Structures are given as structure tokens and as C-alpha cells.
XYZ file of C-alpha atoms in Angstrom:
757
model
C -11.618 -4.724 -24.891
C -14.218 -3.085 -27.203
C -15.164 -5.097 -30.287
C -13.580 -2.560 -32.655
C -10.279 -2.853 -30.780
C -10.527 -6.647 -30.931
C -11.120 -6.491 -34.679
C -8.248 -4.053 -35.209
C -5.817 -6.096 -33.134
C -6.935 -9.382 -34.716
C -6.428 -7.978 -38.219
C -2.884 -6.877 -37.409
C -1.973 -10.073 -35.521
C -3.240 -12.287 -38.323
C -0.888 -10.564 -40.752
C 1.961 -10.454 -38.231
C 1.698 -14.198 -37.702
C 2.717 -14.819 -41.304
C 5.592 -12.337 -41.044
C 6.942 -13.918 -37.856
C 6.696 -17.417 -39.314
C 8.666 -16.432 -42.412
C 12.396 -16.964 -43.025
C 13.290 -13.330 -43.664
C 15.965 -11.602 -41.527
C 14.777 -9.755 -38.418
C 15.270 -6.328 -40.019
C 13.109 -7.292 -42.961
C 10.423 -8.569 -40.594
C 10.385 -5.299 -38.673
C 10.209 -3.339 -41.921
C 7.166 -5.400 -42.873
C 5.629 -4.981 -39.394
C 5.635 -1.158 -39.469
C 3.966 -1.281 -42.862
C 1.253 -3.633 -41.635
C 0.516 -1.510 -38.568
C 0.507 1.788 -40.466
C -1.852 0.381 -43.080
C -4.208 -1.281 -40.596
C -4.437 1.876 -38.462
C -4.531 4.261 -41.427
C -1.558 6.072 -39.902
C 0.998 8.028 -41.916
C 3.885 6.994 -39.692
C 4.689 3.841 -37.755
C 8.085 3.434 -36.098
C 9.808 0.893 -33.876
C 12.557 1.934 -31.461
C 14.579 -0.751 -29.680
C 16.724 -0.502 -26.561
C 20.320 -1.344 -27.434
C 23.388 -0.537 -25.362
C 21.278 1.605 -23.068
C 19.779 3.862 -25.754
C 16.651 3.701 -27.910
C 17.537 3.264 -31.565
C 15.138 3.852 -34.441
C 15.074 0.355 -35.956
C 12.292 0.485 -38.504
C 9.873 3.091 -39.798
C 7.258 3.758 -42.363
C 6.699 7.444 -42.937
C 9.883 8.920 -41.458
C 13.062 9.419 -43.474
C 14.684 6.002 -44.017
C 18.108 7.586 -43.620
C 17.293 8.064 -39.920
C 17.014 4.288 -39.297
C 19.883 3.157 -36.998
C 20.995 6.798 -36.846
C 18.367 8.440 -34.612
C 19.008 7.491 -31.015
C 17.404 8.675 -27.766
C 18.468 8.155 -24.169
C 15.974 6.812 -21.667
C 13.903 9.801 -20.592
C 14.862 11.830 -23.666
C 12.082 12.974 -25.973
C 8.657 11.392 -26.190
C 10.023 7.963 -27.044
C 12.546 8.046 -24.203
C 9.842 9.171 -21.771
C 7.562 6.279 -22.756
C 10.342 3.734 -22.223
C 11.542 5.304 -18.984
C 8.076 5.577 -17.428
C 6.726 2.397 -19.093
C 3.639 4.443 -19.903
C 1.508 5.331 -22.935
C 1.575 8.775 -24.544
C -1.308 9.941 -26.751
C -0.972 13.538 -27.986
C -2.825 15.617 -30.537
C 0.157 17.988 -30.758
C 3.464 16.274 -30.046
C 5.541 19.477 -30.002
C 3.468 20.864 -27.112
C 4.650 18.151 -24.733
C 7.441 19.342 -22.394
C 9.572 16.286 -23.199
C 9.347 16.684 -26.979
C 12.766 16.493 -28.669
C 12.998 17.374 -32.363
C 15.223 15.118 -34.479
C 15.660 16.873 -37.846
C 17.046 13.806 -39.663
C 13.694 12.019 -39.303
C 11.648 14.606 -41.233
C 8.904 14.398 -38.614
C 8.191 18.140 -38.455
C 5.105 17.815 -40.638
C 3.429 15.354 -38.249
C 1.407 16.626 -35.304
C -0.429 13.766 -33.606
C 1.645 11.142 -31.799
C 0.874 7.952 -29.903
C 3.421 5.576 -28.445
C 3.318 2.459 -26.280
C 6.174 0.635 -24.547
C 7.314 -2.741 -25.845
C 7.606 -4.699 -22.597
C 9.733 -7.761 -21.892
C 10.030 -9.198 -18.374
C 8.320 -6.137 -16.897
C 10.762 -3.642 -18.393
C 10.517 -1.554 -21.531
C 12.797 -2.867 -24.276
C 11.478 -0.586 -26.997
C 8.691 1.702 -28.159
C 6.070 1.354 -30.877
C 4.901 4.760 -32.132
C 2.467 6.097 -34.730
C 2.143 9.649 -36.047
C -0.218 11.621 -38.246
C -0.198 15.080 -39.808
C -3.729 15.754 -38.597
C -4.062 17.088 -35.062
C -6.035 14.399 -33.287
C -5.725 12.041 -30.376
C -5.779 8.352 -31.216
C -8.880 6.550 -29.998
C -8.735 4.234 -27.026
C -9.423 1.248 -29.284
C -6.392 2.165 -31.399
C -4.171 2.460 -28.332
C -5.452 -0.904 -27.124
C -4.586 -2.466 -30.479
C -1.100 -0.902 -30.370
C -0.468 -2.330 -26.906
C -1.537 -5.800 -27.998
C 0.707 -5.615 -31.047
C 3.612 -4.357 -28.910
C 3.297 -7.477 -26.797
C 3.676 -9.694 -29.866
C 6.585 -7.579 -31.070
C 8.444 -8.229 -27.816
C 8.491 -11.934 -28.700
C 9.738 -11.265 -32.245
C 12.577 -8.932 -31.242
C 13.630 -11.086 -28.279
C 13.836 -14.225 -30.425
C 15.837 -12.280 -32.994
C 18.321 -11.109 -30.334
C 17.772 -7.457 -31.202
C 17.517 -6.065 -27.660
C 19.788 -5.742 -24.656
C 19.629 -8.931 -22.619
C 21.006 -7.517 -19.368
C 18.060 -7.560 -16.996
C 19.731 -7.134 -13.654
C 20.076 -10.192 -11.511
C 19.970 -12.875 -14.185
C 23.347 -14.259 -15.010
C 25.248 -12.103 -12.543
C 28.341 -13.368 -10.866
C 27.400 -14.254 -7.304
C 28.673 -11.713 -4.815
C 30.173 -12.800 -1.516
C 30.296 -9.337 0.093
C 28.263 -8.653 3.210
C 25.727 -5.844 2.730
C 22.877 -4.206 4.625
C 19.649 -3.414 2.767
C 17.211 -0.957 4.380
C 13.436 -1.217 4.137
C 10.139 -0.411 5.814
C 8.977 -2.325 8.882
C 5.675 -3.971 7.967
C 5.452 -6.724 10.582
C 7.841 -6.395 13.508
C 10.226 -9.217 14.344
C 13.618 -10.821 13.824
C 14.559 -13.997 11.991
C 17.427 -15.676 10.184
C 17.366 -18.065 7.263
C 18.467 -18.698 3.701
C 17.108 -16.691 0.791
C 14.443 -18.397 -1.286
C 12.719 -16.603 -4.154
C 8.990 -17.005 -4.177
C 8.771 -17.756 -7.870
C 10.712 -17.450 -11.081
C 9.152 -15.047 -13.558
C 7.208 -16.865 -16.276
C 8.121 -15.436 -19.660
C 5.433 -15.779 -22.312
C 7.209 -17.151 -25.385
C 4.281 -17.706 -27.759
C 1.851 -14.853 -28.141
C -0.173 -15.384 -31.340
C -2.910 -18.015 -31.143
C -3.426 -20.736 -33.738
C -6.878 -21.688 -32.410
C -8.722 -19.153 -30.238
C -11.365 -21.701 -29.135
C -8.656 -24.010 -27.808
C -6.995 -21.113 -25.972
C -10.306 -20.133 -24.414
C -10.871 -23.676 -23.131
C -7.375 -23.662 -21.607
C -8.222 -20.475 -19.711
C -11.568 -21.881 -18.502
C -9.807 -24.969 -17.135
C -7.124 -22.840 -15.485
C -9.755 -20.652 -13.812
C -11.508 -23.728 -12.411
C -8.252 -25.079 -11.003
C -7.214 -21.721 -9.535
C -10.560 -21.202 -7.815
C -10.367 -24.695 -6.363
C -6.915 -23.870 -4.935
C -8.117 -20.589 -3.420
C -11.183 -22.239 -1.860
C -9.004 -24.923 -0.304
C -6.450 -22.464 1.084
C -9.051 -20.157 2.645
C -10.656 -23.176 4.318
C -7.383 -24.539 5.676
C -5.722 -21.327 6.909
C -3.988 -22.244 10.178
C -4.732 -19.326 12.457
C -7.494 -18.373 14.831
C -11.102 -18.032 13.910
C -12.212 -14.444 13.447
C -10.061 -11.458 12.663
C -9.740 -9.016 9.825
C -7.513 -11.446 7.916
C -10.631 -13.516 7.208
C -12.214 -10.525 5.462
C -8.983 -10.016 3.531
C -9.090 -13.602 2.284
C -12.748 -13.280 1.350
C -11.957 -10.126 -0.648
C -9.110 -11.987 -2.348
C -11.470 -14.861 -3.126
C -13.923 -12.377 -4.622
C -11.251 -11.329 -7.142
C -10.714 -14.979 -8.104
C -14.388 -15.247 -9.017
C -14.568 -11.843 -10.731
C -16.286 -12.377 -14.075
C -15.070 -9.018 -15.363
C -11.457 -10.154 -15.070
C -12.238 -13.418 -16.871
C -14.087 -11.501 -19.596
C -11.112 -9.195 -20.235
C -8.843 -12.215 -20.667
C -11.275 -13.798 -23.114
C -11.480 -10.565 -25.094
C -7.684 -10.560 -25.351
C -7.843 -14.132 -26.685
C -10.462 -12.990 -29.211
C -7.927 -10.446 -30.476
C -5.643 -13.317 -31.459
C -3.481 -13.904 -28.380
C -2.635 -17.216 -26.744
C -4.017 -17.932 -23.268
C -0.663 -17.044 -21.664
C -0.325 -13.844 -23.684
C -3.915 -12.823 -22.920
C -3.353 -13.191 -19.169
C -0.091 -11.249 -19.455
C -1.796 -8.547 -21.550
C -4.481 -7.981 -18.916
C -1.762 -8.116 -16.252
C 0.182 -5.382 -18.052
C -2.897 -3.171 -17.898
C -3.153 -3.884 -14.166
C 0.490 -2.861 -13.635
C -0.054 0.360 -15.566
C -3.038 1.158 -13.340
C -0.947 0.366 -10.251
C 1.670 2.902 -11.295
C -1.056 5.560 -11.553
C -2.648 4.829 -8.170
C -1.531 7.039 -5.296
C -3.905 5.423 -2.827
C -1.952 2.551 -1.206
C -5.123 0.649 -0.332
C -6.368 0.583 -3.897
C -2.855 -0.372 -4.981
C -2.993 -3.286 -2.528
C -6.140 -4.544 -4.227
C -4.367 -4.339 -7.565
C -1.539 -6.391 -6.021
C -4.089 -9.075 -5.159
C -5.165 -9.167 -8.796
C -1.499 -9.335 -9.848
C -0.987 -12.275 -7.511
C -3.992 -14.086 -8.981
C -2.752 -13.354 -12.509
C 0.595 -14.963 -11.682
C -1.174 -17.963 -10.230
C -3.411 -18.315 -13.311
C -0.407 -17.898 -15.618
C 1.491 -20.669 -13.815
C -1.488 -23.004 -14.078
C -2.199 -22.389 -17.761
C 1.502 -22.697 -18.678
C 2.019 -25.807 -16.568
C 4.859 -24.119 -14.637
C 3.672 -24.679 -11.075
C 7.036 -24.672 -9.326
C 6.703 -21.941 -6.695
C 8.915 -22.217 -3.654
C 5.853 -23.101 -1.565
C 4.860 -25.975 -3.800
C 8.412 -27.296 -3.991
C 8.599 -27.142 -0.186
C 10.988 -25.358 2.161
C 13.905 -27.542 3.237
C 15.493 -25.259 5.846
C 14.921 -22.051 7.754
C 13.940 -19.574 5.055
C 13.636 -15.858 4.437
C 11.252 -15.528 1.501
C 12.056 -12.976 -1.215
C 9.393 -11.563 -3.537
C 8.463 -8.419 -5.406
C 5.085 -8.706 -3.746
C 2.865 -11.449 -2.386
C -0.817 -12.101 -2.260
C -2.305 -13.268 1.043
C -3.198 -16.722 -0.265
C 0.318 -17.282 -1.573
C 1.797 -16.624 1.859
C -0.566 -19.197 3.373
C 0.958 -21.907 1.191
C 4.254 -21.788 3.086
C 5.274 -24.019 5.980
C 5.190 -21.694 9.000
C 7.724 -23.859 10.836
C 10.448 -23.027 8.305
C 9.340 -19.563 7.181
C 11.297 -17.137 9.361
C 10.540 -13.899 7.536
C 9.609 -12.164 4.289
C 11.442 -9.468 2.317
C 9.417 -7.592 -0.314
C 10.468 -5.146 -2.995
C 7.086 -3.495 -2.593
C 4.488 -3.959 0.147
C 2.802 -1.547 2.543
C 1.493 -1.409 6.095
C -2.065 -1.845 4.857
C -1.383 -4.549 2.266
C -3.424 -7.708 2.603
C -0.309 -9.862 2.853
C 0.842 -7.714 5.806
C -2.398 -8.385 7.662
C -2.144 -12.127 7.082
C 1.574 -12.181 7.994
C 0.774 -10.401 11.256
C -1.824 -13.064 12.029
C 0.759 -15.777 11.238
C 3.455 -14.094 13.343
C 5.888 -13.780 10.413
C 8.148 -10.678 10.351
C 7.985 -8.706 7.094
C 10.293 -6.027 5.690
C 8.968 -4.077 2.699
C 10.195 -1.489 0.220
C 13.619 -3.140 -0.161
C 15.039 -1.999 -3.485
C 16.782 -4.224 -6.040
C 16.458 -7.435 -4.043
C 16.982 -9.656 -7.084
C 20.181 -7.815 -7.939
C 21.494 -7.709 -4.374
C 20.442 -11.144 -3.092
C 21.136 -14.542 -4.607
C 19.200 -17.739 -3.978
C 20.682 -19.486 -0.944
C 22.319 -16.406 0.596
C 22.211 -16.322 4.395
C 19.979 -13.457 5.565
C 19.492 -11.847 8.952
C 16.143 -10.052 9.002
C 15.628 -7.315 11.571
C 12.372 -5.631 10.647
C 12.384 -3.855 14.020
C 15.316 -1.737 12.804
C 14.177 -1.896 9.161
C 17.170 -3.878 7.862
C 18.092 -7.155 6.251
C 21.740 -8.263 6.352
C 22.840 -10.240 3.288
C 25.757 -12.730 3.493
C 26.579 -11.417 6.981
C 30.077 -11.449 8.401
C 30.829 -13.257 11.643
C 30.652 -9.965 13.493
C 27.248 -9.188 12.022
C 25.938 -12.602 13.084
C 27.242 -12.125 16.632
C 25.647 -8.671 16.877
C 22.371 -10.031 15.502
C 22.303 -12.935 17.946
C 23.110 -10.579 20.828
C 20.306 -8.220 19.822
C 17.894 -11.131 19.417
C 18.783 -12.441 22.867
C 18.433 -8.958 24.367
C 15.111 -8.498 22.582
C 13.822 -11.778 23.997
C 15.083 -10.823 27.472
C 13.449 -7.394 27.239
C 10.210 -8.943 26.006
C 10.248 -11.255 29.007
C 10.860 -8.282 31.309
C 8.029 -6.304 29.721
C 5.748 -9.335 29.938
C 6.462 -9.439 33.667
C 5.078 -5.886 33.912
C 1.749 -6.926 32.391
C -0.181 -6.832 35.663
C 1.791 -3.961 37.174
C 0.120 -0.532 36.855
C 1.961 2.329 35.082
C 2.521 4.493 38.154
C 5.388 6.952 38.497
C 7.800 6.781 41.417
C 5.913 9.583 43.154
C 2.509 7.935 42.723
C 0.981 9.477 39.580
C -1.105 7.039 37.500
C -0.586 7.218 33.736
C -3.228 5.643 31.491
C -1.682 3.451 28.781
C -4.027 2.289 26.037
C -3.478 0.602 22.674
C -4.345 1.599 19.128
C -6.235 -1.039 17.167
C -8.123 -1.600 13.951
C -8.590 -5.371 13.798
C -10.539 -7.765 15.962
C -7.343 -9.678 16.697
C -5.693 -6.507 18.044
C -7.972 -6.661 21.104
C -5.957 -9.644 22.335
C -3.143 -7.161 23.034
C -5.122 -5.901 26.033
C -4.478 -9.171 27.868
C -0.913 -9.707 26.654
C 0.220 -6.169 27.554
C -2.026 -5.307 30.486
C -3.148 -2.099 28.725
C -5.953 -0.014 30.215
C -8.136 -0.175 27.113
C -8.247 0.764 23.447
C -7.644 4.478 23.032
C -8.136 4.445 19.276
C -10.066 1.834 17.316
C -9.764 2.722 13.637
C -13.163 1.740 12.276
C -12.193 2.565 8.700
C -10.129 -0.584 8.304
C -13.259 -2.668 7.887
C -14.275 -0.317 5.057
C -10.851 -0.382 3.418
C -10.514 -4.168 3.129
C -14.095 -4.706 1.991
C -15.105 -4.985 -1.640
C -18.405 -3.234 -0.925
C -19.675 -0.823 1.717
C -20.020 -2.851 4.957
C -23.673 -3.192 5.913
C -24.890 -2.018 9.318
C -25.261 -5.572 10.665
C -21.686 -6.392 9.724
C -20.365 -3.213 11.330
C -22.415 -3.809 14.449
C -21.098 -7.369 14.762
C -17.484 -6.166 14.634
C -18.012 -3.386 17.188
C -19.830 -5.719 19.590
C -17.130 -8.376 19.306
C -14.464 -5.774 20.084
C -16.314 -4.505 23.157
C -17.074 -8.036 24.326
C -13.400 -8.948 24.047
C -12.345 -5.783 25.871
C -14.668 -6.567 28.778
C -14.803 -3.737 31.297
C -11.916 -1.882 29.642
C -12.954 1.143 27.551
C -12.810 1.185 23.765
C -12.741 4.535 21.965
C -14.147 4.117 18.462
C -12.978 6.680 15.914
C -15.557 7.191 13.200
C -14.418 6.426 9.666
C -11.369 8.351 8.512
C -11.645 7.703 4.791
C -11.339 9.807 1.672
C -8.298 11.565 0.276
C -5.437 9.055 0.217
C -7.697 6.386 1.785
C -10.256 6.306 -1.001
C -12.697 3.444 -1.349
C -13.256 1.713 -4.699
C -17.029 1.668 -4.144
C -17.198 5.381 -3.331
C -17.288 7.977 -6.080
C -13.751 9.389 -6.189
C -14.576 12.228 -8.570
C -14.512 14.778 -5.750
C -11.449 13.243 -4.093
C -8.882 13.453 -6.896
C -6.889 16.201 -5.273
C -3.275 17.219 -5.157
C -3.038 17.199 -1.343
C -5.414 14.486 -0.125
C -4.163 14.564 3.494
C -5.690 18.039 3.845
C -8.637 17.457 1.574
C -12.058 15.821 1.422
C -11.633 13.166 4.098
C -12.569 12.013 7.594
C -15.300 14.086 9.273
C -15.571 16.407 6.267
C -16.534 13.481 4.050
C -18.745 11.892 6.718
C -20.799 15.056 7.250
C -21.116 15.482 3.497
C -22.100 11.831 3.019
C -24.167 11.669 6.198
C -25.896 8.462 5.130
C -22.630 6.611 5.682
C -22.217 8.162 9.135
C -25.821 7.468 10.145
C -25.349 3.771 9.398
C -22.147 3.689 11.445
C -23.806 5.598 14.302
C -26.644 3.067 14.504
C -24.191 0.168 14.369
C -22.091 1.619 17.215
C -25.101 2.546 19.368
C -26.716 -0.874 19.027
C -23.414 -2.687 19.573
C -22.897 -0.766 22.844
C -26.321 -1.553 24.288
C -26.171 -1.785 28.072
C -22.723 -0.200 28.383
C -20.886 3.071 27.775
C -20.034 3.983 24.189
C -16.929 6.098 23.575
C -16.972 7.694 20.132
C -14.456 10.105 18.655
C -14.615 12.223 15.499
C -11.456 12.606 13.358
C -10.002 15.743 11.809
C -12.316 18.250 13.461
C -11.386 21.703 12.161
C -14.043 23.863 13.829
C -16.364 23.500 16.813
C -19.499 23.429 14.627
C -18.281 20.246 12.892
C -18.108 18.433 16.222
C -21.530 19.778 17.197
C -23.049 18.599 13.924
C -21.519 15.124 14.235
C -22.659 14.801 17.841
C -26.178 15.906 16.860
C -26.242 13.240 14.152
C -25.370 10.537 16.704
C -27.931 11.837 19.167
C -30.603 11.797 16.464
C -29.800 8.146 15.726
C -29.948 7.333 19.447
C -33.426 8.878 19.633
C -34.510 7.082 16.462
C -33.430 3.701 17.861
C -34.944 4.450 21.277
C -38.295 5.312 19.712
C -38.318 1.839 18.156
C -37.679 0.085 21.423
C -34.046 -0.807 20.800
C -31.792 -1.299 23.810
C -29.420 1.667 24.096
C -26.027 2.367 25.674
C -26.049 3.478 29.303
C -24.245 6.581 28.095
C -22.302 8.011 25.177
C -19.027 9.871 25.736
C -18.131 12.130 22.821
C -14.575 13.052 21.895
C -12.700 14.809 19.138
C -9.318 14.385 17.481
C -7.089 17.439 17.639
C -5.190 17.089 14.371
C -5.980 20.381 12.643
C -4.120 23.216 14.443
C -7.033 25.624 13.842
C -9.178 23.707 16.336
C -6.894 24.816 19.179
C -8.143 28.363 18.600
C -11.732 27.265 19.311
C -11.210 25.234 22.472
C -13.393 27.648 24.440
C -16.267 26.829 22.080
C -15.534 23.102 21.916
C -14.654 22.004 25.453
C -18.088 22.610 27.075
C -19.621 19.941 24.827
C -16.674 17.542 24.956
C -15.995 14.529 27.198
C -12.450 13.897 26.005
C -9.885 15.193 23.518
C -7.247 13.079 21.758
C -4.300 14.643 19.983
C -3.432 12.882 16.736
C 0.274 13.664 16.641
C 0.958 12.215 13.187
C -1.308 14.574 11.243
C -0.963 17.469 13.704
C 2.798 17.594 13.256
C 2.771 17.538 9.485
C 0.125 20.270 9.432
C 2.056 22.439 11.880
C 5.278 22.095 9.899
C 3.633 22.001 6.453
C 5.839 18.934 5.998
C 4.460 15.763 4.410
C 5.431 12.974 6.797
C 5.699 10.551 3.857
C 8.340 12.694 2.136
C 11.862 11.457 3.044
C 13.360 14.824 2.126
C 11.429 16.396 4.988
C 12.188 13.716 7.565
C 14.423 15.973 9.659
C 11.753 18.662 9.757
C 9.216 16.225 11.142
C 10.373 16.154 14.783
C 7.941 15.533 17.626
C 10.376 17.081 20.100
C 10.466 20.415 18.332
C 9.761 23.365 20.634
C 6.878 24.256 18.287
C 5.120 20.945 18.929
C 5.728 20.905 22.653
C 4.682 24.533 23.091
C 1.537 23.951 21.027
C 0.571 20.966 23.173
C 1.332 22.825 26.399
C -1.191 25.513 25.413
C -3.863 22.829 25.043
C -3.228 21.146 28.405
C -4.329 24.080 30.597
C -7.798 24.720 29.081
C -8.589 20.994 29.089
C -7.644 20.666 32.744
C -9.740 23.712 33.684
C -12.743 22.338 31.774
C -12.355 18.876 33.275
C -11.896 17.327 29.842
C -9.694 14.231 29.649
C -6.741 14.948 27.306
C -4.691 12.216 25.672
C -2.376 11.505 22.778
C -2.813 8.747 20.231
C -0.107 8.245 17.676
C 3.486 7.163 17.266
C 4.791 10.033 19.393
C 3.384 8.500 22.566
C 4.961 5.124 21.800
C 8.576 6.350 21.979
C 10.110 6.623 25.455
C 11.757 10.060 25.116
C 8.711 11.583 23.416
C 6.322 9.925 25.898
C 8.357 11.326 28.801
C 8.068 14.815 27.263
C 4.285 14.412 26.921
C 3.975 13.382 30.551
C 6.134 16.385 31.417
C 3.553 18.581 29.691
C 0.812 17.101 31.877
C -0.684 14.641 29.391
C -1.541 11.506 31.357
C -3.265 9.321 28.729
C -1.311 7.722 25.895
C -2.722 5.408 23.241
C 0.077 3.580 21.450
C 0.958 0.406 19.554
C 0.771 -2.777 21.671
C 4.504 -3.394 21.252
C 5.241 -0.040 22.903
C 3.242 -0.691 26.092
C 6.074 -2.575 27.835
C 8.840 -0.032 27.137
C 6.601 2.940 28.026
C 5.376 1.264 31.212
C 8.984 0.609 32.253
C 9.820 4.260 31.578
C 6.822 5.515 33.569
C 7.644 3.369 36.590
C 11.189 4.791 36.723
C 10.039 8.404 36.374
C 9.480 11.121 38.981
C 6.337 12.920 37.765
C 6.820 16.227 39.563
C 10.475 16.391 38.528
C 9.760 15.828 34.840
C 6.905 18.365 34.912
C 9.257 20.993 36.305
C 12.048 20.142 33.869
C 9.861 20.159 30.725
C 8.192 23.435 31.742
C 11.605 25.087 32.059
C 12.815 23.448 28.855
C 10.053 24.773 26.607
C 10.358 28.238 28.149
C 14.024 28.400 27.077
C 14.413 25.630 24.501
C 17.930 24.383 23.755
C 19.096 23.849 20.200
C 18.793 20.069 20.581
C 15.664 19.306 22.607
C 16.033 15.560 22.154
C 19.556 15.500 23.537
C 18.525 17.634 26.509
C 15.649 15.294 27.373
C 17.795 12.183 26.904
C 20.592 13.570 29.069
C 18.129 14.488 31.819
C 16.567 11.001 31.691
C 20.018 9.407 32.015
C 20.916 11.608 34.984
C 17.636 10.686 36.715
C 17.933 6.957 36.031
C 14.847 6.856 33.805
C 14.540 3.543 31.913
C 14.778 4.413 28.207
C 15.604 0.936 26.850
């Protein structure tokens, strides 16, 4: 916090301390507070709105008409004040009336004021009111003034809560325990099934005392808490009970880096300097983190902010002396852990023998806790809404992250169905495991190549457990996304060599970094990447050719790692043939550079491209002569063909891999590739689903790169399939497509005895 903001906040808090300690009624205190703030900030208006009975009521003001107090009321989302409370965000406007949410309230007499700034008053992570200032001059309030307002709003939350002036209903607290069985949907983060009793990770620590009596004493408390927290993190990262190596180790090192971040510690100390207690200072910085999280579209950056949130909670528990997390109290029975979010180190504290699964209100596929949970073998379901309102401590839960559900207080019938599915799943897994060493050959003798998609060192182990033919897509960007700084060439080279060593004589296709857009890196300048449609923007090969220094380093790392063997490299999101040619030339230049310096080189380099941008299909005649293999990225290709964002639930039904448009598009690619002798494959979720995979084989695509879990089911399907028959059927089907392509394919598979389990 800048020194001027510290001074401004300290001046206001010093005066507020005396007001809060006085014996006056709450209304009188609030009346005094708005006067203090208006005077300290040289503002003509200062007003406090409080949430009561679901609406925001003007409770105190200096500058507006006093007759409007307790009369002016705004619904959540109504007007500027309602918008601030609803979004839990700051508004800072030089002309309030120009904002689309502006709502004029004539009884306040505010028409003569132009500038407006408001901040939410937050209690237990929800807005319980709004603190606003106004001025007749058209100007935006300075950042230091906004910072001071936010600090004051935090202190106000304590005053109004202690005075009982706000709604106390906060959802789950104090609710009558429900006994009804319900199903809550979510997003599969780590696949698996488990049953256990609900345990909440931690109770929310509410900061009760915000204004410091002795800032030096508060600072010493924070120093001691930091020392203790860092000691805990060091111990946990040393004692993590899973295999050596793997991307989870890098995740934990990144997490540890946050714990030692001096910038974070400095911001907390600056908040203490403004007059806050140690607990309030940590919470103040944490509030800023949450506000940044709400503004971040990039899930990977948001995951890093979650790590900082996790560390803030840990530091807050230490400094307040409230250390009773579920992990530290110990799990007494089979448990499904419930949390809004978790940091990776917090998950490591739990007893793996009793932890049967995790349910998160937030979470994402790329979150650090997801990576660690995968390494621990713990199923995780994310994006489950209102878990604290829907689930009570001790409820029996059946977690089925495979189907994306958690059953709460299940009925006897639900338990029987769950147990039957679990038994069937275990039986099917055993059957698939038995196919590990059996080749994926159709009934009439056609060999299909089944490879796995990977991005972590540990993923290579799936080659042995599934019997896959190799790695058809190794996402090299993951190392960049979990790192705090740009990975150096030696570090990249070490990872690539370890992956190839583990794969042995099985091929590994390395995709060059697909970053940028919605996968932005914190250490890369994002100024050019703040775009409305990042999926179709400055990313992947476009970024790599523009920032060729990054690609040159990766090229050298890959070439040196592959010394003495064949290197398979693939470029993502190629839009035109010249982009592939330029990328290939860059790699060849690095090969020559290394060779001239006596470095040992690969025996050969096979170059491939990702067909994700539909425009590339119109340049196959220019591309194929220089290409060794082509991989269709069905996820991006489909959303580009349909102009349908695959992350938008409203467009889910339009995002169908078995659409005639998709199948016809792919069929037009198969012929030219076959004529040119270029190996054509598919990597993406489409190839990992039995019906879709059967359709791809019917088009003549004989290489699929899929998730490891899909290898068994797809291999079983392939071995029950007649290749010539499915080729004939799919050719006829796309020539005269039925209304429901999926049903037609499924019915044909059933009539032919194709294994679709």
C-alpha cells in the first residue's frame, strides 16, 4: 500500500477507534463515522448502506438529504450501490450518471454530485453493505483513496456486525439439518468413486478485532506466524508420500515459493502500518486477492491465486491460534472432504487411508490441488455449487466423479446402485487390464494405433499400465504453466529426456508450447493477450513464432534430449502452410547450430502439425509434401467449425462430435493424407469415446491418442469391430446423414455386437 494510502487509512482508523470504543448507540456511531471519512478524504458526501431484509438501506450519510436515511432502499444489483454489493466489486466513476446501472433517487438530493466511488463492506466473504463517497467535481478518486476506503470498510464490518445492524442469514450456518437425499452435479477433476462421511476442511475464521492498539506488537505476531507457516510447508513438501519425480513436485515448489514471497509479507506489514491488527491485515490482503481472482479469466493464473488464498488461510489460523483444521484434528472414519478450494499442501496433510474423495465448490482441471490429488489417487469433484448449504457435517456421501455427481444422504436404493456400479467398474477395470498386452486389432485384422495424451512425467507410467502404443500428444506447456518463471533450457531438456527414457522404444510426440490467450503466463507480458476471444487469438504457434526466442530454447531442449533417437515434434494451431514451414525451419536451424558445436543429435526428426483451424484443410496440398504426420485436435476444431465455445453450457448441444459437419470435414482430410503417405491421427476427447472412436475408424483414421483411462474401453471396442463393415457403413451414413447420427451409429454397433461398454 503506498505511503499516502497508509497515512490516510491510519488517520481515519485512529479516529474510528475512539468512536467504536464509545458508549453511543450504533446509529450515532455510524453518523460520526461518515463525518470522519468525509472530512479525512475531503469528500462532499460519504454514505453507508447496509443490507437488511435483502435490500440495501441508506443508514447514514453526510452530504445527502438526511430525510433519505432509512428511506432510500436499493435491491441487490439495482443502481451503483446495488451493483457494488451484488458483484462485491469497487466502482470508481468520474461521472456517476454515465454508468449503465445508475439509478437516480430524487429524495437523496444527489443530482448535483458527479464523481462517485464505492466499496463493498464485506463480512464472511459476502457483501453486507456499501461505503460510498461522492463529489460535485468530475474526477476519479485516486487509488490511494480507494485503498483507504477499503481498509475502513473492513473495520466498519466489525462495528455493524457487533451492533447487529445487518442480516445474519449466511446460508448454511444455523440451518435445520435436512434428511432428504439429493444429487449434486459437478465437474470431474480426478476420476474415481468413493464413499464416506462429509467433513469440512476448515471453519471460516472471522476476524473480530480489526483496529490495532500496538502496530509493533502486531508486526511481531505476523513475523512469528510466517516463520511457523514456512516451517510447516517445508516439512510437508519433504514428507509427501508419493513417488519421486513428477509434475506435482514442481507444483509444491511453486507453492513453497509463494510462502517465501517477500512481496506478500510486505503488503501485510503495510496493512498493519495503516492501523490494522495482524488478523485484519492478513484478511485485508486476502480480500484484494479474492477481488483479483474474480477478474481473472485465465484458470491457471486463478489457480495460483488459490494457492495464495490457501496460504493466507493457513497464516490466519496460525496468527489467531485457531489451528483446528480437519486434517490436524485427524480423520476418524472414511471421509469425503468438503472445501471451497484447497491448496496442494493442505491436501497432503490428510490421512490417505481414510480420505476417500474431495468435493470442491471451485477447482479446475489444471489446479495444483488436482495435480497432487491425481498423484495421491484421490477422486475429486469440482464446481459443486452451494455445498455448505446442501451438505451438513457428518452426512453420508457417495462420490462418483466419473459421472460428475455426489449423492448426499443417499437412500437405500441409491447406495445399492452405487455399490453395483462400483463393482461393475472394478470388474471392467480388471477386464481392461487383462487386455493390456493384447494388440488393438479388429476382427478382420486391421491394426489400430492407440496412444495416450500426457503432460506430466507421471503420465508416462500409463504406457505400461494400459499397453498403449506410445504418447500421441505430450503437452509441453504444462511445465511452463506450473512454473513461477520461464523454465530454463536445461530444465526443459531434463523433462523431455526423462519422458523419452520412460517411454523406451515407444514413440512420444511432443507438441510445442500451446500458451497465450486463456493460458497466459504470469512471467510473460500479457499486454498483447488481453483479448475478448483468447481461444482464437494470440496463442500457440502464433505466439511462438512471434516470440521465437522461447521456441528456439524449446527446440534446443527437445533436440538435445532426443540425441541418438527419433524426435517427433508437432506444432499446434497451424492456420496456414507457411506457419508450419517457418516453425520447421526454426527447428532445423537449431539442429544445425547444435551440430556445428559437436552436440549429439537425434537420428531423425519427424515433423507434424495439429489440424485445429479449419482453414488449414484448404492448404493440404501445400502442407502435406513437407509433413510426416498430421493430428486432428478435435476439441478446438469442433468449436471453430461450429463457432460454439465449448466452455459455454448454453451451446453444449451444438458441440457434437458426431455431427455430419464434423464427420464430413474429417472424411475430406483422410483421402489427401492417404495419397501423400502422411500418417493421420486424432488426439482429443472425441477419440476416447467408443461411439465417436468407431466413427473415426469408419472414416479411415487408424491412430487415436486419448486419455489413459479410455485405452481399455477403446481397445475392447476395436477388437469387437469389423473394419471393412464399419468403413462401408460410415461412408453411406455421411452421404445420407440421418437426423440422429449418434443413435444410428449406436444401433448399428448393437446389431453388430460391438463392445460399447
